[in-house]
Amino acid sequence: MTINGKLYSNILLVFALESEAGKEFESFNKLFVGVGKIKATYHLVKAIQKSKPDLIINLGTAGSTVFDRGTIVNCNRFIQRDMDVRALGFKKLFFDVANAPLSRNAR
């Protein structure tokens, strides 16, 4: 797959549940991590160490019942029901990726 002129040959598609992938992505390397950040982190780190993908794409429904299957949605705001993000300068439960401060290492 080529994106913006860069060729990616070892792509990993990440889903929480197998039902989110359906049969649409059978030719791709897929990882099903389960629901929740801890499970996702654990299984994704193991997969990265094992297969060293050059591109990781996180796909799934994110619990939405609003969008039709097959619709691509670029998420820029997330509801964090399992953590209080006020210490990071956000409203309770909301993490706004578009306006998130950069870490010191990213500047």
Short mmCIF file of N, CA, C and O in Angstrom, two decimals:
data_model
loop_
_atom_site.label_atom_id
_atom_site.label_comp_id
_atom_site.label_asym_id
_atom_site.label_seq_id
_atom_site.Cartn_x
_atom_site.Cartn_y
_atom_site.Cartn_z
N MET A 1 0.85 -1.17 0.00
CA MET A 1 0.00 0.00 0.00
C MET A 1 0.90 1.24 0.00
O MET A 1 1.86 1.31 0.76
N THR A 2 0.58 2.20 -0.84
CA THR A 2 1.33 3.45 -0.89
C THR A 2 0.44 4.58 -0.36
O THR A 2 -0.69 4.75 -0.80
N ILE A 3 0.98 5.34 0.58
CA ILE A 3 0.27 6.49 1.15
C ILE A 3 1.21 7.68 1.08
O ILE A 3 2.33 7.62 1.59
N ASN A 4 0.77 8.74 0.41
CA ASN A 4 1.58 9.95 0.26
C ASN A 4 2.98 9.64 -0.27
O ASN A 4 3.97 10.18 0.20
N GLY A 5 3.04 8.73 -1.23
CA GLY A 5 4.31 8.40 -1.87
C GLY A 5 5.18 7.42 -1.11
O GLY A 5 6.24 7.05 -1.58
N LYS A 6 4.77 6.99 0.09
CA LYS A 6 5.57 6.04 0.86
C LYS A 6 4.93 4.66 0.77
O LYS A 6 3.74 4.49 0.98
N LEU A 7 5.75 3.67 0.44
CA LEU A 7 5.29 2.30 0.32
C LEU A 7 5.34 1.60 1.67
O LEU A 7 6.37 1.60 2.35
N TYR A 8 4.22 1.02 2.07
CA TYR A 8 4.13 0.25 3.31
C TYR A 8 3.88 -1.21 2.93
O TYR A 8 2.95 -1.53 2.20
N SER A 9 4.72 -2.10 3.42
CA SER A 9 4.58 -3.51 3.05
C SER A 9 4.18 -4.40 4.23
O SER A 9 3.74 -5.52 4.03
N ASN A 10 4.34 -3.90 5.45
CA ASN A 10 4.02 -4.69 6.63
C ASN A 10 2.98 -3.93 7.45
O ASN A 10 3.29 -3.28 8.44
N ILE A 11 1.73 -4.01 7.00
CA ILE A 11 0.63 -3.24 7.60
C ILE A 11 -0.11 -4.11 8.60
O ILE A 11 -0.41 -5.27 8.33
N LEU A 12 -0.42 -3.53 9.74
CA LEU A 12 -1.20 -4.22 10.76
C LEU A 12 -2.49 -3.45 10.98
O LEU A 12 -2.47 -2.26 11.32
N LEU A 13 -3.62 -4.12 10.78
CA LEU A 13 -4.93 -3.52 11.05
C LEU A 13 -5.38 -4.00 12.42
O LEU A 13 -5.37 -5.20 12.71
N VAL A 14 -5.77 -3.06 13.27
CA VAL A 14 -6.13 -3.38 14.65
C VAL A 14 -7.62 -3.13 14.87
O VAL A 14 -8.13 -2.05 14.54
N PHE A 15 -8.29 -4.13 15.40
CA PHE A 15 -9.71 -4.05 15.72
C PHE A 15 -9.90 -4.52 17.16
O PHE A 15 -9.14 -5.37 17.64
N ALA A 16 -10.92 -4.03 17.82
CA ALA A 16 -11.26 -4.57 19.13
C ALA A 16 -11.85 -5.97 18.96
O ALA A 16 -11.42 -6.92 19.60
N LEU A 17 -12.82 -6.09 18.07
CA LEU A 17 -13.56 -7.34 17.91
C LEU A 17 -13.50 -7.85 16.47
O LEU A 17 -13.49 -7.06 15.52
N GLU A 18 -13.53 -9.14 16.34
CA GLU A 18 -13.51 -9.76 15.02
C GLU A 18 -14.71 -9.33 14.18
O GLU A 18 -14.61 -9.16 12.97
N SER A 19 -15.85 -9.13 14.83
CA SER A 19 -17.06 -8.75 14.12
C SER A 19 -16.94 -7.37 13.46
O SER A 19 -17.66 -7.06 12.52
N GLU A 20 -16.02 -6.54 13.94
CA GLU A 20 -15.83 -5.21 13.33
C GLU A 20 -15.13 -5.30 11.99
O GLU A 20 -15.30 -4.44 11.13
N ALA A 21 -14.34 -6.34 11.78
CA ALA A 21 -13.60 -6.49 10.53
C ALA A 21 -14.44 -7.10 9.44
O ALA A 21 -14.29 -6.78 8.26
N GLY A 22 -15.34 -7.99 9.81
CA GLY A 22 -16.12 -8.69 8.81
C GLY A 22 -15.21 -9.41 7.83
O GLY A 22 -14.15 -9.91 8.18
N LYS A 23 -15.57 -9.43 6.58
CA LYS A 23 -14.77 -10.09 5.54
C LYS A 23 -14.04 -9.06 4.67
O LYS A 23 -13.41 -9.40 3.69
N GLU A 24 -14.15 -7.80 5.04
CA GLU A 24 -13.60 -6.71 4.23
C GLU A 24 -12.07 -6.70 4.17
O GLU A 24 -11.49 -6.20 3.23
N PHE A 25 -11.42 -7.25 5.18
CA PHE A 25 -9.97 -7.09 5.30
C PHE A 25 -9.24 -8.44 5.33
O PHE A 25 -8.18 -8.56 5.95
N GLU A 26 -9.78 -9.44 4.67
CA GLU A 26 -9.20 -10.78 4.75
C GLU A 26 -7.76 -10.86 4.25
O GLU A 26 -7.00 -11.69 4.70
N SER A 27 -7.39 -10.00 3.31
CA SER A 27 -6.03 -10.07 2.75
C SER A 27 -5.00 -9.33 3.60
O SER A 27 -3.82 -9.30 3.26
N PHE A 28 -5.42 -8.71 4.70
CA PHE A 28 -4.52 -7.93 5.54
C PHE A 28 -4.14 -8.69 6.81
O PHE A 28 -4.86 -9.58 7.27
N ASN A 29 -3.02 -8.30 7.40
CA ASN A 29 -2.60 -8.79 8.70
C ASN A 29 -3.47 -8.08 9.74
O ASN A 29 -3.43 -6.86 9.85
N LYS A 30 -4.26 -8.85 10.50
CA LYS A 30 -5.20 -8.27 11.45
C LYS A 30 -4.86 -8.67 12.87
O LYS A 30 -4.33 -9.76 13.11
N LEU A 31 -5.20 -7.79 13.80
CA LEU A 31 -5.04 -8.08 15.21
C LEU A 31 -6.34 -7.71 15.91
O LEU A 31 -6.84 -6.60 15.74
N PHE A 32 -6.88 -8.64 16.69
CA PHE A 32 -8.08 -8.38 17.47
C PHE A 32 -7.66 -8.31 18.94
O PHE A 32 -7.14 -9.28 19.49
N VAL A 33 -7.85 -7.13 19.54
CA VAL A 33 -7.27 -6.87 20.86
C VAL A 33 -8.26 -6.96 22.02
O VAL A 33 -7.86 -6.92 23.17
N GLY A 34 -9.54 -7.03 21.72
CA GLY A 34 -10.54 -7.00 22.78
C GLY A 34 -10.91 -5.57 23.13
O GLY A 34 -10.31 -4.61 22.64
N VAL A 35 -11.90 -5.43 23.99
CA VAL A 35 -12.41 -4.12 24.37
C VAL A 35 -11.63 -3.56 25.56
O VAL A 35 -11.39 -4.27 26.53
N GLY A 36 -11.25 -2.30 25.46
CA GLY A 36 -10.58 -1.62 26.56
C GLY A 36 -9.13 -1.27 26.27
O GLY A 36 -8.46 -1.95 25.50
N LYS A 37 -8.69 -0.19 26.89
CA LYS A 37 -7.33 0.32 26.64
C LYS A 37 -6.24 -0.63 27.12
O LYS A 37 -5.21 -0.76 26.46
N ILE A 38 -6.45 -1.26 28.25
CA ILE A 38 -5.41 -2.15 28.79
C ILE A 38 -5.22 -3.35 27.88
O ILE A 38 -4.10 -3.70 27.51
N LYS A 39 -6.32 -3.99 27.49
CA LYS A 39 -6.22 -5.13 26.57
C LYS A 39 -5.60 -4.71 25.25
O LYS A 39 -4.74 -5.39 24.70
N ALA A 40 -6.06 -3.57 24.72
CA ALA A 40 -5.54 -3.09 23.43
C ALA A 40 -4.04 -2.84 23.51
O ALA A 40 -3.28 -3.25 22.64
N THR A 41 -3.61 -2.17 24.57
CA THR A 41 -2.19 -1.86 24.73
C THR A 41 -1.36 -3.14 24.85
O THR A 41 -0.34 -3.29 24.18
N TYR A 42 -1.81 -4.05 25.68
CA TYR A 42 -1.08 -5.30 25.90
C TYR A 42 -0.89 -6.07 24.58
O TYR A 42 0.22 -6.44 24.21
N HIS A 43 -1.99 -6.30 23.88
CA HIS A 43 -1.92 -7.10 22.65
C HIS A 43 -1.20 -6.37 21.52
O HIS A 43 -0.48 -6.99 20.73
N LEU A 44 -1.36 -5.06 21.45
CA LEU A 44 -0.69 -4.30 20.39
C LEU A 44 0.83 -4.27 20.62
O LEU A 44 1.60 -4.45 19.68
N VAL A 45 1.26 -4.07 21.84
CA VAL A 45 2.70 -4.07 22.13
C VAL A 45 3.31 -5.43 21.78
O VAL A 45 4.38 -5.51 21.17
N LYS A 46 2.62 -6.51 22.14
CA LYS A 46 3.11 -7.85 21.78
C LYS A 46 3.22 -8.01 20.27
O LYS A 46 4.21 -8.55 19.76
N ALA A 47 2.22 -7.53 19.53
CA ALA A 47 2.22 -7.65 18.07
C ALA A 47 3.32 -6.80 17.44
O ALA A 47 3.97 -7.22 16.48
N ILE A 48 3.55 -5.62 17.98
CA ILE A 48 4.61 -4.74 17.46
C ILE A 48 5.97 -5.41 17.66
O ILE A 48 6.81 -5.42 16.76
N GLN A 49 6.19 -5.96 18.84
CA GLN A 49 7.47 -6.62 19.11
C GLN A 49 7.67 -7.83 18.20
O GLN A 49 8.78 -8.09 17.75
N LYS A 50 6.60 -8.55 17.92
CA LYS A 50 6.71 -9.78 17.12
C LYS A 50 6.86 -9.48 15.63
O LYS A 50 7.74 -10.02 14.98
N SER A 51 5.99 -8.62 15.07
CA SER A 51 5.98 -8.46 13.61
C SER A 51 6.56 -7.14 13.11
O SER A 51 6.72 -6.96 11.91
N LYS A 52 6.83 -6.19 14.01
CA LYS A 52 7.44 -4.91 13.66
C LYS A 52 6.80 -4.26 12.42
O LYS A 52 7.45 -4.02 11.40
N PRO A 53 5.49 -3.96 12.52
CA PRO A 53 4.80 -3.37 11.37
C PRO A 53 5.34 -1.98 11.04
O PRO A 53 5.80 -1.26 11.92
N ASP A 54 5.28 -1.62 9.75
CA ASP A 54 5.70 -0.27 9.37
C ASP A 54 4.52 0.69 9.31
O ASP A 54 4.71 1.89 9.14
N LEU A 55 3.31 0.16 9.46
CA LEU A 55 2.11 1.00 9.53
C LEU A 55 1.06 0.26 10.34
O LEU A 55 0.82 -0.93 10.13
N ILE A 56 0.47 0.96 11.30
CA ILE A 56 -0.61 0.41 12.12
C ILE A 56 -1.84 1.28 11.90
O ILE A 56 -1.77 2.50 12.04
N ILE A 57 -2.95 0.64 11.56
CA ILE A 57 -4.21 1.36 11.36
C ILE A 57 -5.23 0.78 12.33
O ILE A 57 -5.51 -0.42 12.32
N ASN A 58 -5.78 1.64 13.19
CA ASN A 58 -6.78 1.23 14.16
C ASN A 58 -8.16 1.44 13.53
O ASN A 58 -8.50 2.56 13.16
N LEU A 59 -8.91 0.38 13.41
CA LEU A 59 -10.23 0.43 12.78
C LEU A 59 -11.27 -0.15 13.72
O LEU A 59 -10.96 -0.94 14.59
N GLY A 60 -12.51 0.24 13.50
CA GLY A 60 -13.59 -0.36 14.28
C GLY A 60 -14.75 0.59 14.42
O GLY A 60 -14.80 1.66 13.83
N THR A 61 -15.70 0.19 15.23
CA THR A 61 -16.93 0.97 15.39
C THR A 61 -16.82 2.00 16.50
O THR A 61 -17.60 2.94 16.53
N ALA A 62 -15.90 1.82 17.41
CA ALA A 62 -15.75 2.71 18.56
C ALA A 62 -17.08 2.88 19.29
O ALA A 62 -17.37 3.91 19.86
N GLY A 63 -17.90 1.86 19.22
CA GLY A 63 -19.19 1.89 19.92
C GLY A 63 -20.25 2.71 19.23
O GLY A 63 -21.34 2.90 19.77
N SER A 64 -20.01 3.19 18.03
CA SER A 64 -20.98 4.05 17.35
C SER A 64 -22.13 3.26 16.76
O SER A 64 -21.96 2.20 16.18
N THR A 65 -23.30 3.82 16.91
CA THR A 65 -24.48 3.31 16.21
C THR A 65 -25.00 4.36 15.25
O THR A 65 -26.06 4.21 14.66
N VAL A 66 -24.23 5.44 15.08
CA VAL A 66 -24.64 6.57 14.25
C VAL A 66 -24.20 6.40 12.80
O VAL A 66 -24.95 6.71 11.87
N PHE A 67 -22.98 5.90 12.58
CA PHE A 67 -22.42 5.82 11.23
C PHE A 67 -22.71 4.46 10.59
O PHE A 67 -22.70 3.43 11.26
N ASP A 68 -22.95 4.48 9.29
CA ASP A 68 -23.17 3.24 8.55
C ASP A 68 -21.87 2.46 8.44
O ASP A 68 -20.79 3.05 8.34
N ARG A 69 -21.99 1.14 8.39
CA ARG A 69 -20.81 0.29 8.21
C ARG A 69 -20.13 0.67 6.90
O ARG A 69 -20.78 0.90 5.89
N GLY A 70 -18.81 0.77 6.95
CA GLY A 70 -18.04 1.16 5.77
C GLY A 70 -17.73 2.64 5.72
O GLY A 70 -16.92 3.08 4.92
N THR A 71 -18.36 3.43 6.58
CA THR A 71 -18.10 4.86 6.63
C THR A 71 -16.78 5.09 7.36
O THR A 71 -16.53 4.52 8.41
N ILE A 72 -15.94 5.93 6.78
CA ILE A 72 -14.67 6.27 7.42
C ILE A 72 -14.86 7.56 8.19
O ILE A 72 -15.31 8.57 7.64
N VAL A 73 -14.50 7.54 9.47
CA VAL A 73 -14.65 8.70 10.34
C VAL A 73 -13.29 9.02 10.94
O VAL A 73 -12.64 8.15 11.52
N ASN A 74 -12.84 10.25 10.78
CA ASN A 74 -11.59 10.69 11.38
C ASN A 74 -11.92 11.25 12.76
O ASN A 74 -12.45 12.35 12.87
N CYS A 75 -11.63 10.49 13.78
CA CYS A 75 -11.96 10.92 15.15
C CYS A 75 -10.97 11.96 15.64
O CYS A 75 -9.76 11.80 15.48
N ASN A 76 -11.46 13.03 16.21
CA ASN A 76 -10.59 14.05 16.79
C ASN A 76 -11.03 14.42 18.20
O ASN A 76 -10.47 15.31 18.81
N ARG A 77 -12.04 13.76 18.70
CA ARG A 77 -12.52 14.01 20.06
C ARG A 77 -13.03 12.69 20.62
O ARG A 77 -13.74 11.96 19.93
N PHE A 78 -12.64 12.37 21.84
CA PHE A 78 -12.97 11.09 22.42
C PHE A 78 -13.57 11.27 23.80
O PHE A 78 -13.17 12.15 24.55
N ILE A 79 -14.51 10.42 24.14
CA ILE A 79 -15.07 10.40 25.49
C ILE A 79 -14.34 9.30 26.25
O ILE A 79 -14.36 8.14 25.85
N GLN A 80 -13.69 9.70 27.33
CA GLN A 80 -12.92 8.77 28.16
C GLN A 80 -13.76 8.41 29.38
O GLN A 80 -13.64 9.02 30.43
N ARG A 81 -14.63 7.44 29.25
CA ARG A 81 -15.52 7.10 30.35
C ARG A 81 -14.81 6.41 31.51
O ARG A 81 -15.34 6.31 32.59
N ASP A 82 -13.61 5.93 31.25
CA ASP A 82 -12.91 5.19 32.30
C ASP A 82 -11.74 5.96 32.89
O ASP A 82 -10.90 5.39 33.57
N MET A 83 -11.66 7.26 32.63
CA MET A 83 -10.59 8.04 33.24
C MET A 83 -10.98 9.51 33.33
O MET A 83 -11.77 10.00 32.54
N ASP A 84 -10.43 10.17 34.30
CA ASP A 84 -10.67 11.60 34.50
C ASP A 84 -9.51 12.36 33.89
O ASP A 84 -8.38 12.25 34.35
N VAL A 85 -9.76 13.11 32.81
CA VAL A 85 -8.70 13.79 32.07
C VAL A 85 -8.59 15.28 32.43
O VAL A 85 -7.89 16.03 31.75
N ARG A 86 -9.24 15.70 33.50
CA ARG A 86 -9.17 17.12 33.88
C ARG A 86 -7.76 17.56 34.23
O ARG A 86 -7.39 18.70 33.98
N ALA A 87 -6.94 16.67 34.77
CA ALA A 87 -5.55 17.02 35.11
C ALA A 87 -4.74 17.35 33.87
O ALA A 87 -3.70 18.02 33.96
N LEU A 88 -5.20 16.91 32.70
CA LEU A 88 -4.53 17.22 31.45
C LEU A 88 -5.06 18.49 30.80
O LEU A 88 -4.67 18.85 29.70
N GLY A 89 -5.99 19.16 31.48
CA GLY A 89 -6.53 20.42 30.99
C GLY A 89 -7.78 20.28 30.14
O GLY A 89 -8.17 21.22 29.44
N PHE A 90 -8.44 19.14 30.21
CA PHE A 90 -9.65 18.91 29.43
C PHE A 90 -10.86 18.81 30.34
O PHE A 90 -10.73 18.62 31.54
N LYS A 91 -12.05 18.93 29.76
CA LYS A 91 -13.28 18.73 30.52
C LYS A 91 -13.35 17.28 30.97
O LYS A 91 -12.79 16.39 30.33
N LYS A 92 -14.07 17.06 32.05
CA LYS A 92 -14.23 15.70 32.55
C LYS A 92 -14.80 14.82 31.44
O LYS A 92 -15.77 15.18 30.78
N LEU A 93 -14.17 13.69 31.21
CA LEU A 93 -14.54 12.65 30.25
C LEU A 93 -14.17 12.94 28.81
O LEU A 93 -14.25 12.06 27.96
N PHE A 94 -13.76 14.16 28.44
CA PHE A 94 -13.49 14.47 27.04
C PHE A 94 -12.01 14.73 26.79
O PHE A 94 -11.36 15.48 27.50
N PHE A 95 -11.49 14.11 25.75
CA PHE A 95 -10.11 14.33 25.32
C PHE A 95 -10.17 14.79 23.88
O PHE A 95 -10.59 14.07 22.98
N ASP A 96 -9.76 16.02 23.63
CA ASP A 96 -9.83 16.65 22.31
C ASP A 96 -8.47 16.54 21.64
O ASP A 96 -7.56 17.32 21.92
N VAL A 97 -8.30 15.56 20.76
CA VAL A 97 -7.01 15.30 20.12
C VAL A 97 -6.54 16.50 19.32
O VAL A 97 -5.35 16.84 19.32
N ALA A 98 -7.43 17.17 18.63
CA ALA A 98 -7.05 18.31 17.78
C ALA A 98 -6.42 19.44 18.57
O ALA A 98 -5.57 20.16 18.07
N ASN A 99 -6.80 19.58 19.84
CA ASN A 99 -6.27 20.66 20.66
C ASN A 99 -5.39 20.18 21.80
O ASN A 99 -5.09 20.92 22.72
N ALA A 100 -4.94 18.93 21.73
CA ALA A 100 -4.09 18.39 22.77
C ALA A 100 -2.71 19.03 22.73
O ALA A 100 -2.17 19.23 21.66
N PRO A 101 -2.16 19.37 23.88
CA PRO A 101 -0.80 19.92 23.89
C PRO A 101 0.21 18.87 23.47
O PRO A 101 0.05 17.69 23.75
N LEU A 102 1.23 19.29 22.77
CA LEU A 102 2.30 18.39 22.36
C LEU A 102 3.17 18.05 23.57
O LEU A 102 3.38 18.87 24.43
N SER A 103 3.67 16.84 23.59
CA SER A 103 4.58 16.48 24.66
C SER A 103 5.91 17.19 24.44
O SER A 103 6.20 17.66 23.35
N ARG A 104 6.73 17.25 25.45
CA ARG A 104 8.03 17.92 25.33
C ARG A 104 8.89 17.28 24.26
O ARG A 104 9.62 17.93 23.56
N ASN A 105 8.80 15.96 24.12
CA ASN A 105 9.60 15.24 23.12
C ASN A 105 9.15 15.51 21.70
O ASN A 105 9.91 15.34 20.78
N ALA A 106 7.89 15.89 21.51
CA ALA A 106 7.35 16.08 20.15
C ALA A 106 7.62 17.47 19.61
O ALA A 106 7.44 17.72 18.44
N ARG A 107 8.05 18.39 20.43
CA ARG A 107 8.25 19.77 19.97
C ARG A 107 9.53 19.94 19.23
O ARG A 107 10.48 19.33 19.37
#
